[in-house]
Short mmCIF file of C-alpha atoms in Angstrom, two decimals:
data_model
loop_
_atom_site.label_atom_id
_atom_site.label_comp_id
_atom_site.label_asym_id
_atom_site.label_seq_id
_atom_site.Cartn_x
_atom_site.Cartn_y
_atom_site.Cartn_z
CA MET U 268 -17.17 -11.87 -55.22
CA ARG U 269 -20.62 -11.36 -53.76
CA GLY U 270 -20.48 -7.79 -54.81
CA VAL U 271 -18.63 -4.68 -54.54
CA PRO U 272 -19.61 -2.24 -51.96
CA GLY U 273 -19.82 1.48 -52.88
CA GLY U 274 -20.19 4.60 -51.07
CA SER U 275 -18.35 7.47 -49.40
CA ARG U 276 -14.95 7.39 -47.99
CA ARG U 277 -16.08 8.14 -44.72
CA ASP U 278 -18.52 5.49 -44.26
CA VAL U 279 -17.37 2.31 -46.83
CA VAL U 280 -14.48 1.41 -49.01
CA MET U 281 -12.28 3.95 -50.58
CA ALA U 282 -13.24 4.35 -53.76
CA GLY U 283 -12.13 1.55 -56.51
CA SER U 284 -13.25 -1.77 -56.61
CA LEU U 285 -11.60 -4.73 -54.95
CA GLU U 286 -8.84 -5.80 -56.92
CA ALA U 287 -5.70 -6.27 -55.54
CA PRO U 288 -3.37 -2.96 -55.73
CA PRO U 289 0.26 -3.03 -55.49
CA MET U 290 1.51 -3.67 -51.96
CA ASP U 291 5.02 -3.25 -50.07
CA ALA U 292 7.11 -5.00 -47.88
CA ARG U 293 4.64 -4.26 -44.89
CA ALA U 294 1.56 -5.15 -46.89
CA ASP U 295 3.08 -8.78 -47.89
CA ALA U 296 3.40 -9.24 -44.29
CA ALA U 297 0.10 -8.78 -43.61
CA VAL U 298 -1.70 -11.34 -41.34
CA PRO U 299 -5.02 -10.99 -39.36
CA HIS U 300 -3.49 -12.02 -36.16
CA VAL U 301 -6.24 -10.69 -33.87
CA VAL U 302 -9.72 -10.20 -34.95
CA ALA U 303 -12.16 -8.21 -32.92
CA TRP U 304 -15.73 -8.83 -33.43
CA ASN U 305 -18.63 -6.61 -32.26
CA LEU U 306 -21.42 -9.11 -32.20
CA THR U 307 -24.35 -7.05 -31.40
CA ARG U 308 -24.72 -3.17 -30.53
CA ARG U 309 -27.17 -4.17 -27.92
CA CYS U 310 -25.78 -3.22 -24.20
CA ASN U 311 -27.15 -3.53 -20.55
CA LEU U 312 -24.93 -0.36 -20.37
CA ALA U 313 -24.16 3.01 -22.12
CA CYS U 314 -21.00 3.96 -21.28
CA SER U 315 -19.89 7.22 -22.11
CA HIS U 316 -17.02 7.07 -24.24
CA CYS U 317 -18.43 3.71 -26.50
CA TYR U 318 -16.87 3.70 -29.80
CA ILE U 319 -20.00 2.09 -31.18
CA ALA U 320 -22.86 3.89 -29.52
CA ALA U 321 -23.85 0.81 -27.97
CA GLY U 322 -27.00 0.29 -25.80
CA ALA U 323 -30.78 -1.37 -24.72
CA TRP U 324 -32.69 0.55 -27.28
CA HIS U 325 -30.89 -1.27 -30.52
CA ALA U 326 -32.91 -3.40 -32.92
CA THR U 327 -30.56 -6.90 -33.34
CA GLY U 328 -32.19 -7.31 -36.90
CA SER U 329 -29.29 -6.68 -38.90
CA ASP U 330 -27.02 -8.42 -36.67
CA LEU U 331 -24.75 -11.28 -38.54
CA THR U 332 -27.11 -14.44 -37.69
CA THR U 333 -25.27 -17.75 -36.30
CA ALA U 334 -24.94 -19.41 -39.62
CA GLU U 335 -23.03 -16.21 -41.15
CA CYS U 336 -20.51 -16.11 -37.77
CA ARG U 337 -19.57 -19.76 -38.59
CA ARG U 338 -18.99 -18.81 -42.38
CA ILE U 339 -17.06 -15.82 -41.81
CA THR U 340 -14.96 -17.71 -39.23
CA ASP U 341 -14.08 -20.28 -41.84
CA GLU U 342 -13.80 -17.74 -44.28
CA ILE U 343 -11.07 -16.18 -41.41
CA LEU U 344 -9.48 -19.44 -40.41
CA GLY U 345 -8.58 -19.62 -44.23
CA VAL U 346 -6.38 -16.75 -44.88
CA ASN U 347 -4.86 -17.41 -41.13
CA PRO U 348 -5.50 -21.02 -39.54
CA ALA U 349 -4.49 -19.65 -35.96
CA PRO U 350 -5.85 -16.22 -35.14
CA LEU U 351 -7.41 -14.77 -31.96
CA PHE U 352 -10.58 -13.28 -31.99
CA ILE U 353 -12.04 -11.08 -29.24
CA LEU U 354 -15.78 -11.77 -29.10
CA SER U 355 -17.03 -8.10 -28.16
CA GLY U 356 -20.11 -6.36 -28.20
CA GLY U 357 -22.13 -3.74 -27.38
CA GLU U 358 -22.52 -6.72 -24.67
CA PRO U 359 -21.74 -10.30 -26.11
CA LEU U 360 -23.39 -12.14 -23.05
CA LEU U 361 -26.82 -10.91 -24.64
CA ARG U 362 -26.62 -13.08 -27.59
CA ALA U 363 -27.74 -16.38 -27.40
CA ASP U 364 -25.38 -17.75 -29.95
CA LEU U 365 -22.16 -16.60 -28.16
CA GLU U 366 -21.24 -19.90 -27.02
CA GLU U 367 -21.80 -21.93 -30.57
CA ILE U 368 -19.70 -18.88 -32.24
CA ALA U 369 -16.90 -19.26 -29.99
CA ALA U 370 -16.97 -23.05 -29.97
CA HIS U 371 -17.27 -23.51 -33.62
CA ALA U 372 -14.13 -21.14 -33.39
CA ALA U 373 -12.39 -22.49 -31.16
CA ALA U 374 -12.81 -26.26 -32.55
CA ARG U 375 -11.26 -25.17 -35.86
CA GLY U 376 -8.11 -23.60 -34.26
CA ALA U 377 -8.93 -20.05 -33.29
CA THR U 378 -8.12 -18.77 -29.68
CA VAL U 379 -11.14 -17.25 -28.25
CA VAL U 380 -11.82 -14.49 -25.83
CA VAL U 381 -14.61 -12.39 -24.88
CA GLY U 382 -14.90 -8.67 -24.12
CA THR U 383 -17.65 -7.93 -21.59
CA ASN U 384 -18.51 -5.31 -18.99
CA GLY U 385 -18.75 -8.13 -16.43
CA THR U 386 -22.06 -6.88 -15.08
CA LEU U 387 -23.46 -10.25 -16.56
CA LEU U 388 -21.15 -12.95 -15.76
CA SER U 389 -22.80 -14.97 -13.50
CA ALA U 390 -20.84 -18.22 -12.59
CA GLU U 391 -23.04 -20.49 -14.79
CA ARG U 392 -22.14 -18.45 -17.47
CA ILE U 393 -18.46 -18.52 -16.71
CA ARG U 394 -18.85 -22.33 -16.78
CA SER U 395 -20.63 -22.44 -20.41
CA LEU U 396 -17.94 -19.99 -21.95
CA GLN U 397 -15.42 -22.46 -20.76
CA GLY U 398 -17.33 -25.59 -22.00
CA ALA U 399 -17.55 -23.35 -25.67
CA GLY U 400 -13.38 -23.30 -25.40
CA VAL U 401 -13.07 -19.50 -24.44
CA GLN U 402 -9.77 -19.15 -23.27
CA GLY U 403 -10.07 -15.73 -21.64
CA VAL U 404 -12.32 -12.56 -21.00
CA ALA U 405 -11.92 -9.12 -20.62
CA VAL U 406 -13.72 -7.27 -18.28
CA SER U 407 -13.71 -2.84 -17.82
CA ILE U 408 -13.32 -1.30 -14.99
CA ASP U 409 -12.41 2.46 -15.18
CA SER U 410 -12.22 2.94 -11.26
CA LEU U 411 -12.60 1.40 -7.93
CA ARG U 412 -14.86 4.09 -6.42
CA PRO U 413 -18.66 3.00 -7.71
CA ARG U 414 -19.33 6.89 -8.29
CA TYR U 415 -17.16 7.04 -10.55
CA HIS U 416 -17.12 3.99 -12.40
CA ASP U 417 -21.08 3.45 -12.74
CA ARG U 418 -21.69 7.08 -14.03
CA PHE U 419 -19.10 6.69 -16.65
CA ARG U 420 -21.07 3.18 -17.34
CA HIS U 421 -24.36 4.74 -16.83
CA GLY U 422 -25.50 1.68 -14.79
CA ALA U 423 -26.16 1.62 -10.81
CA GLY U 424 -24.27 -0.98 -9.05
CA ALA U 425 -22.04 -1.92 -12.39
CA LEU U 426 -18.77 -1.76 -10.51
CA ALA U 427 -20.40 -4.02 -7.67
CA ASP U 428 -21.23 -6.71 -10.34
CA THR U 429 -18.31 -6.44 -11.98
CA LEU U 430 -15.88 -6.60 -9.04
CA ALA U 431 -18.61 -9.84 -7.95
CA ALA U 432 -17.35 -11.24 -11.62
CA VAL U 433 -13.96 -11.27 -11.15
CA GLU U 434 -14.03 -13.48 -8.12
CA ARG U 435 -15.84 -16.01 -9.75
CA LEU U 436 -13.28 -15.66 -12.63
CA ARG U 437 -10.59 -16.25 -10.15
CA THR U 438 -12.74 -19.27 -8.60
CA ALA U 439 -13.03 -20.55 -12.19
CA ASP U 440 -9.61 -20.03 -12.89
CA LEU U 441 -10.52 -18.60 -16.09
CA ASP U 442 -7.72 -15.96 -17.14
CA PHE U 443 -9.01 -12.60 -17.28
CA ILE U 444 -7.81 -9.04 -18.34
CA VAL U 445 -8.72 -5.67 -16.81
CA GLN U 446 -9.23 -3.03 -19.44
CA THR U 447 -9.01 0.81 -18.33
CA THR U 448 -10.36 3.85 -19.94
CA LEU U 449 -8.40 6.72 -19.59
CA THR U 450 -9.91 10.13 -18.81
CA ARG U 451 -8.80 13.08 -15.97
CA GLY U 452 -11.05 11.81 -13.56
CA ASN U 453 -9.48 8.42 -12.99
CA CYS U 454 -5.82 9.53 -14.49
CA ASP U 455 -4.70 9.61 -10.54
CA GLU U 456 -6.11 5.73 -9.94
CA LEU U 457 -3.55 3.92 -12.39
CA GLU U 458 -1.54 2.77 -9.80
CA ALA U 459 -4.19 1.69 -7.36
CA LEU U 460 -5.79 -0.09 -10.43
CA ALA U 461 -2.84 -1.87 -11.61
CA GLU U 462 -2.14 -3.09 -7.87
CA TRP U 463 -5.75 -4.24 -7.42
CA ALA U 464 -5.41 -6.07 -10.63
CA ALA U 465 -2.35 -7.66 -9.86
CA ALA U 466 -3.12 -8.90 -6.66
CA ARG U 467 -6.23 -10.86 -8.22
CA GLY U 468 -4.36 -12.05 -10.81
CA ALA U 469 -5.00 -10.55 -13.85
CA VAL U 470 -3.47 -11.41 -17.11
CA ALA U 471 -2.78 -8.21 -18.14
CA PHE U 472 -3.86 -4.42 -17.26
CA ASN U 473 -4.93 -2.16 -20.21
CA VAL U 474 -4.97 1.54 -20.24
CA TYR U 475 -7.30 2.72 -23.48
CA PHE U 476 -6.57 6.41 -24.72
CA LEU U 477 -9.66 7.85 -25.75
CA VAL U 478 -10.55 8.28 -29.33
CA ALA U 479 -13.08 10.56 -30.43
CA THR U 480 -15.42 8.38 -32.14
CA GLY U 481 -18.85 6.90 -31.22
CA ARG U 482 -20.33 8.43 -27.84
CA GLY U 483 -16.55 9.43 -27.44
CA GLY U 484 -16.95 11.74 -30.02
CA ALA U 485 -18.49 14.22 -27.26
CA MET U 486 -15.88 13.47 -24.88
CA ARG U 487 -12.08 15.41 -24.79
CA GLY U 488 -9.06 13.36 -24.12
CA LEU U 489 -6.09 14.13 -22.16
CA GLU U 490 -3.85 16.94 -23.64
CA PRO U 491 -0.09 15.67 -25.31
CA ALA U 492 2.04 16.69 -22.17
CA GLU U 493 -0.54 14.79 -20.01
CA ASN U 494 -0.29 11.78 -22.44
CA GLU U 495 3.36 11.76 -22.11
CA ALA U 496 3.18 11.67 -18.58
CA VAL U 497 0.74 8.68 -18.46
CA LEU U 498 2.89 6.79 -20.54
CA ARG U 499 6.02 7.06 -18.51
CA ARG U 500 3.98 5.56 -15.75
CA LEU U 501 2.94 2.75 -17.72
CA VAL U 502 6.14 1.98 -18.58
CA ARG U 503 7.06 2.10 -14.66
CA LEU U 504 4.55 -0.01 -14.00
CA GLU U 505 5.38 -2.58 -17.03
CA ARG U 506 8.61 -2.93 -15.45
CA GLU U 507 6.90 -3.34 -11.69
CA TYR U 508 4.81 -6.12 -12.69
CA ARG U 509 7.03 -7.77 -15.28
CA GLY U 510 6.46 -11.45 -15.29
CA ARG U 511 3.14 -11.37 -13.06
CA MET U 512 1.07 -9.03 -15.02
CA MET U 513 1.24 -7.61 -18.34
CA VAL U 514 0.89 -3.58 -18.28
CA ARG U 515 0.19 -2.05 -21.88
CA SER U 516 -1.35 1.13 -23.56
CA LYS U 517 -4.18 0.95 -25.87
CA CYS U 518 -4.46 3.60 -28.85
CA HIS U 519 -1.23 5.19 -28.01
CA PRO U 520 1.41 3.08 -29.83
CA GLN U 521 3.35 6.50 -28.52
CA ILE U 522 4.52 3.88 -25.85
CA MET U 523 7.08 2.01 -27.85
CA ARG U 524 9.18 5.44 -28.13
CA ILE U 525 9.07 5.69 -24.60
CA ALA U 526 9.90 2.38 -23.62
CA LEU U 527 12.92 2.73 -25.80
CA GLU U 528 14.31 5.59 -23.94
CA ASP U 529 13.16 4.73 -20.49
CA ASP U 530 13.36 0.71 -20.91
CA PRO U 531 15.18 -0.78 -23.68
CA ASP U 532 14.51 -4.41 -21.82
CA SER U 533 10.79 -4.05 -21.90
CA PRO U 534 8.82 -6.83 -23.46
CA LEU U 535 6.87 -3.89 -24.52
CA LEU U 536 9.33 -3.82 -27.47
CA ASN U 537 8.16 -7.40 -28.41
CA TYR U 538 5.60 -5.50 -30.66
CA ALA U 539 7.55 -4.52 -34.02
CA THR U 540 4.66 -3.11 -35.69
CA ARG U 541 3.23 0.33 -34.76
CA CYS U 542 -0.51 0.97 -35.02
CA PRO U 543 -1.50 -2.84 -35.78
CA CYS U 544 -4.88 -1.73 -37.61
CA GLY U 545 -5.28 -3.34 -40.92
CA VAL U 546 -1.73 -4.83 -40.89
CA GLN U 547 -2.03 -7.74 -38.14
CA TYR U 548 -5.72 -6.44 -36.65
CA CYS U 549 -8.95 -5.60 -38.20
CA ARG U 550 -12.40 -5.64 -36.68
CA ILE U 551 -16.15 -7.06 -37.74
CA THR U 552 -19.26 -4.78 -36.74
CA PRO U 553 -22.55 -6.47 -35.91
CA GLU U 554 -23.64 -6.08 -39.67
CA GLY U 555 -20.82 -7.64 -41.20
CA LYS U 556 -18.47 -4.73 -42.09
CA LEU U 557 -14.82 -4.95 -41.58
CA THR U 558 -12.98 -1.99 -40.68
CA PRO U 559 -9.17 -1.73 -39.76
CA CYS U 560 -9.81 -1.65 -36.08
CA PRO U 561 -13.00 -0.72 -33.73
CA TYR U 562 -12.30 3.10 -33.56
CA LEU U 563 -11.64 3.68 -37.21
CA PRO U 564 -15.01 3.68 -38.91
CA LEU U 565 -13.91 3.66 -42.65
CA VAL U 566 -15.29 0.18 -43.80
CA ALA U 567 -12.86 -2.10 -46.31
CA GLY U 568 -15.40 -4.30 -47.23
CA ASP U 569 -18.77 -6.21 -46.60
CA LEU U 570 -18.59 -9.62 -45.54
CA ARG U 571 -22.16 -10.25 -46.52
CA GLN U 572 -20.80 -9.27 -50.44
CA ASP U 573 -17.59 -10.54 -50.29
CA ASP U 574 -15.38 -13.43 -48.39
CA PHE U 575 -12.87 -12.23 -45.81
CA ALA U 576 -9.50 -13.22 -48.07
CA THR U 577 -10.83 -10.60 -51.10
CA VAL U 578 -11.18 -8.08 -48.81
CA TRP U 579 -8.51 -8.53 -46.76
CA ARG U 580 -6.62 -9.05 -49.62
CA ALA U 581 -7.72 -6.49 -52.08
CA SER U 582 -9.07 -3.77 -50.15
CA PRO U 583 -7.98 -0.07 -51.32
CA LEU U 584 -8.50 1.35 -47.70
CA LEU U 585 -5.85 -1.71 -46.16
CA ALA U 586 -3.76 -1.00 -48.73
CA GLU U 587 -3.19 2.71 -48.19
CA LEU U 588 -2.88 1.50 -44.48
CA ARG U 589 -0.27 -0.61 -45.08
CA ALA U 590 1.89 1.10 -47.54
CA GLY U 591 2.42 3.47 -44.28
CA ARG U 592 2.84 6.75 -46.33
CA LEU U 593 2.40 8.87 -43.25
CA GLY U 594 1.67 12.79 -42.91
CA GLY U 595 2.40 15.51 -40.88
CA ARG U 596 4.93 15.13 -37.80
CA CYS U 597 3.88 11.21 -38.05
CA GLY U 598 5.84 10.92 -41.13
CA ALA U 599 8.65 13.17 -40.32
CA CYS U 600 9.15 11.72 -37.01
CA GLU U 601 12.28 9.17 -36.30
CA TYR U 602 10.06 7.14 -34.53
CA ARG U 603 7.72 6.51 -37.23
CA HIS U 604 8.67 2.26 -37.88
CA VAL U 605 8.27 1.48 -33.92
CA CYS U 606 5.40 3.99 -33.62
CA GLY U 607 3.51 5.84 -36.42
CA GLY U 608 0.48 7.58 -34.00
CA CYS U 609 -2.92 6.13 -33.59
CA ARG U 610 -4.40 5.89 -37.17
CA ALA U 611 -8.13 6.06 -36.17
CA ARG U 612 -7.07 8.89 -33.73
CA ALA U 613 -6.14 10.68 -36.73
CA TYR U 614 -9.18 10.36 -38.44
CA ALA U 615 -11.18 11.40 -35.76
CA GLU U 616 -9.45 14.67 -35.68
CA THR U 617 -8.45 15.28 -39.20
CA GLY U 618 -10.52 13.10 -41.42
CA ASP U 619 -7.44 11.86 -42.80
CA VAL U 620 -6.37 8.27 -41.69
CA LEU U 621 -2.56 8.74 -42.70
CA ALA U 622 -2.38 12.18 -41.15
CA ALA U 623 -0.34 13.15 -37.74
CA ASP U 624 -1.89 11.89 -34.43
CA GLY U 625 -2.76 15.10 -32.14
CA ALA U 626 -2.46 13.28 -28.72
CA CYS U 627 1.69 13.02 -29.15
CA ALA U 628 3.38 15.48 -27.38
CA TYR U 629 6.83 14.70 -29.13
CA GLU U 630 8.23 16.83 -31.93
CA PRO U 631 10.48 15.35 -34.41
CA SER U 632 13.42 16.99 -35.81
CA GLY U 633 12.53 15.88 -39.14
CA MET U 634 16.22 15.25 -39.62
CA LEU U 635 16.99 11.89 -38.55
CA PRO U 636 16.39 8.56 -40.31
CA PRO U 637 14.12 6.41 -38.84
CA ILE U 638 14.76 4.30 -35.69
CA GLU U 639 14.12 0.21 -36.39
CA PRO U 640 12.78 -2.09 -34.01
CA ARG U 641 15.39 -3.85 -32.13
CA ARG U 642 13.88 -7.09 -31.43
CA PRO U 643 15.36 -9.81 -33.76
CA VAL U 644 11.96 -11.46 -33.56
CA THR U 645 8.94 -10.12 -32.49
CA TYR U 646 4.67 -10.56 -32.23
CA GLY U 647 3.43 -11.20 -35.70
CA ALA U 648 6.91 -12.57 -37.36
CA ALA U 649 6.63 -15.90 -39.02
CA ALA U 650 8.38 -18.50 -36.98
CA ARG U 651 11.19 -19.65 -37.51
CA HIS U 652 12.64 -23.77 -36.41
CA GLU U 653 16.27 -23.80 -36.33
CA LEU U 654 16.50 -26.84 -33.85
CA ALA U 655 14.61 -30.37 -34.78
CA TRP U 656 11.16 -30.45 -32.96
CA THR U 657 9.23 -33.83 -32.49
CA ARG U 658 5.70 -33.98 -34.06
CA GLU U 659 3.80 -33.80 -30.86
CA ALA U 660 6.19 -30.79 -30.08
CA ARG U 661 5.31 -29.17 -33.50
CA ARG U 662 1.58 -30.09 -32.66
CA ARG U 663 1.55 -28.36 -29.39
CA ILE U 664 3.61 -25.29 -30.79
CA ASP U 665 0.82 -25.14 -33.73
CA ARG U 666 -2.28 -24.38 -31.33
CA ILE U 667 -0.38 -21.07 -30.11
CA PRO U 668 -2.14 -17.78 -31.63
CA SER U 669 -0.13 -16.95 -34.75
CA PHE U 670 0.65 -13.58 -33.07
CA VAL U 671 2.70 -14.98 -30.82
CA ARG U 672 4.08 -18.11 -31.87
CA ALA U 673 7.48 -16.63 -33.60
CA VAL U 674 8.51 -15.10 -29.95
CA VAL U 675 7.66 -18.29 -28.11
CA VAL U 676 9.44 -20.40 -30.71
CA ALA U 677 12.51 -18.75 -30.52
CA ARG U 678 12.31 -18.68 -26.06
CA VAL U 679 11.84 -22.31 -26.60
CA GLU U 680 14.70 -22.73 -28.71
CA ARG U 681 16.96 -20.87 -26.80
CA PHE U 682 15.93 -22.40 -23.52
CA ALA U 683 17.03 -25.61 -25.41
CA ARG U 684 20.47 -24.26 -26.28
CA GLU U 685 20.76 -23.30 -22.55
CA HIS U 686 20.36 -26.42 -21.25
CA GLY U 687 21.86 -28.53 -23.99
CA ARG U 688 19.32 -29.66 -25.84
CA ALA U 689 19.34 -30.69 -29.73
CA GLU U 690 15.81 -31.52 -29.86
CA VAL U 691 12.13 -30.00 -28.84
CA THR U 692 10.09 -32.45 -27.01
CA PRO U 693 6.95 -32.48 -25.29
CA GLU U 694 8.86 -32.63 -21.62
CA LEU U 695 10.95 -29.51 -22.81
CA LEU U 696 7.87 -27.62 -23.71
CA ASP U 697 6.74 -28.49 -20.03
CA GLU U 698 9.81 -27.74 -18.83
CA VAL U 699 9.66 -24.15 -20.54
CA ARG U 700 5.98 -23.30 -19.78
CA ARG U 701 6.93 -23.66 -16.09
CA ALA U 702 10.16 -21.07 -16.56
CA LEU U 703 8.59 -18.19 -18.67
CA PRO U 704 7.39 -15.23 -17.26
CA VAL U 705 3.77 -13.83 -18.04
CA ASP U 706 3.26 -13.23 -21.50
CA PHE U 707 0.62 -13.89 -23.54
CA SER U 708 -1.34 -16.05 -20.31
CA LYS U 709 -0.23 -16.12 -17.01
CA ARG U 710 -0.16 -20.00 -17.72
CA THR U 711 2.62 -18.84 -20.31
CA PRO U 712 1.80 -20.60 -22.76
CA PHE U 713 -0.82 -22.74 -21.78
CA PHE U 714 -0.97 -24.17 -25.43
CA LEU U 715 2.39 -25.99 -24.49
CA ARG U 716 0.67 -28.12 -21.66
CA HIS U 717 0.34 -31.63 -22.92
CA ASP U 718 -3.32 -31.32 -22.12
CA ALA U 719 -4.30 -28.58 -24.00
#
C-alpha cells in the first residue's frame, strides 16, 4: 500500500485500515463495471445543480497528471479487463490530454465514453475523440427553451451550441446520449425532450433526479408523489421508444418497482442491482479520490496513496454498501432487493449512507418478504457460455463491456437455438447484430462487428 487515507467519515474513508473486511455474497460479486472519472473541476459553465461545483475559477494544479491517469487506468484494468469509462468533469474537453487518456484506456480493453455539456464539441474535436477510440458522448440538454437551459447552465447561448454539437455528432456517426436533470421548471418537457432526442438518433435519454450535493445542495427536488408520477411517465416512454432509444431514470432506482408493476417485460429490469454505487460502479475525483458514485462524497480511498485493487477490495465504506443492511423504510420495503433507494440521496438528507431515501412515495407494509429480480440473466452478471463458440466469436464477445456481456451472450445463444445453430460463429454474430434492438448501443452491440 502507498498509505492509508485518514480523516472524518464525511470526507474520507470510514474509520479503520484498508484490511479486507468480511463480505457477503453481494460483496463477492462486486466488480467495477462502470467507472465515472471526473478529470477536472474546471468548466466553461457553472450549472445550478453541479455535484462537483465546477467552474472556470478552479485551478488545475491538484488534478491527476496524465501519467497518474494512465497508471490508475492500468490498475482498474487489472481488476476488470473490460470496464466502461465515463470521462467527465467539470468539462473534460478542457483537458488537452483527454484524447491521450482515452486512447490509453481504449487500447487496453476499456470502452470509453465522454460526458460533456456539449458547448465545446467542434467537428475537429469530435474527429479527435473518435481517433482516440471514444465510442460515445453524453451531452446535457435540460430544456429545448434557450431561456431555461441557458439560465440553468449559467451560459448565454449554451443551448444553441449544444444543439449544434448534436448535429455534428450525427454527421460523424458517433453514438450520443441526451441527459436531462429534472426540476419543476422542465418537468412538463420530458415527452418533448424524448421525442426530440429519438428523432436525432440518440442512443438513450437519461433523466437525472436531483441529489442535494455540491451546488445542488441549494436546490430542492420534487416531492415524493411528483417523483412517482414522473417515474410512471418514464416507464411509458421507455415502452414507446423500445428498440429505438433507451429511456432511463438516474439516481432514482424506484423505477424498478414501477417497471415491475406497470411493464414486467421492460428491459429496465435487466438491471438486477438496486443502486449500484460501490458494487458495480464508482467515481474517481480530479484529485484521485475514489468514491462510490459521483453524488456520494464519502471517500473510499486515495488512488495517489493506494492502488485501485486495494481500495476496491478492502475499503470499509464499500464493504458497508455491499452488505446492504438498509435502514428505515428502505430496509423494511419488499422491493429492497430490486430498488433499495438512492444511497447518495440518503446520505445527503441524513448523513447516513444506509438510511431511507426520502424521495420515495412508496409505503411498505414491513410484513412482506423481499421481491427478487425476475430476470435469469442481468447486467453485471458473469457471462455463461452454454453453446460452443469459435475462437473469433469469443474474441469479439470479450470486447463487450463486462456489464452487458452476460445479457448479450444469453441473447446470442437464444438466437442460435431458435435458428437451429449448435455453434456461435462470427457470421452468426453478424446476424444477431442486425436483429437485436437498441440496448447498449444503437448498433447493438457494435463490438460484434467484424471490423470492431
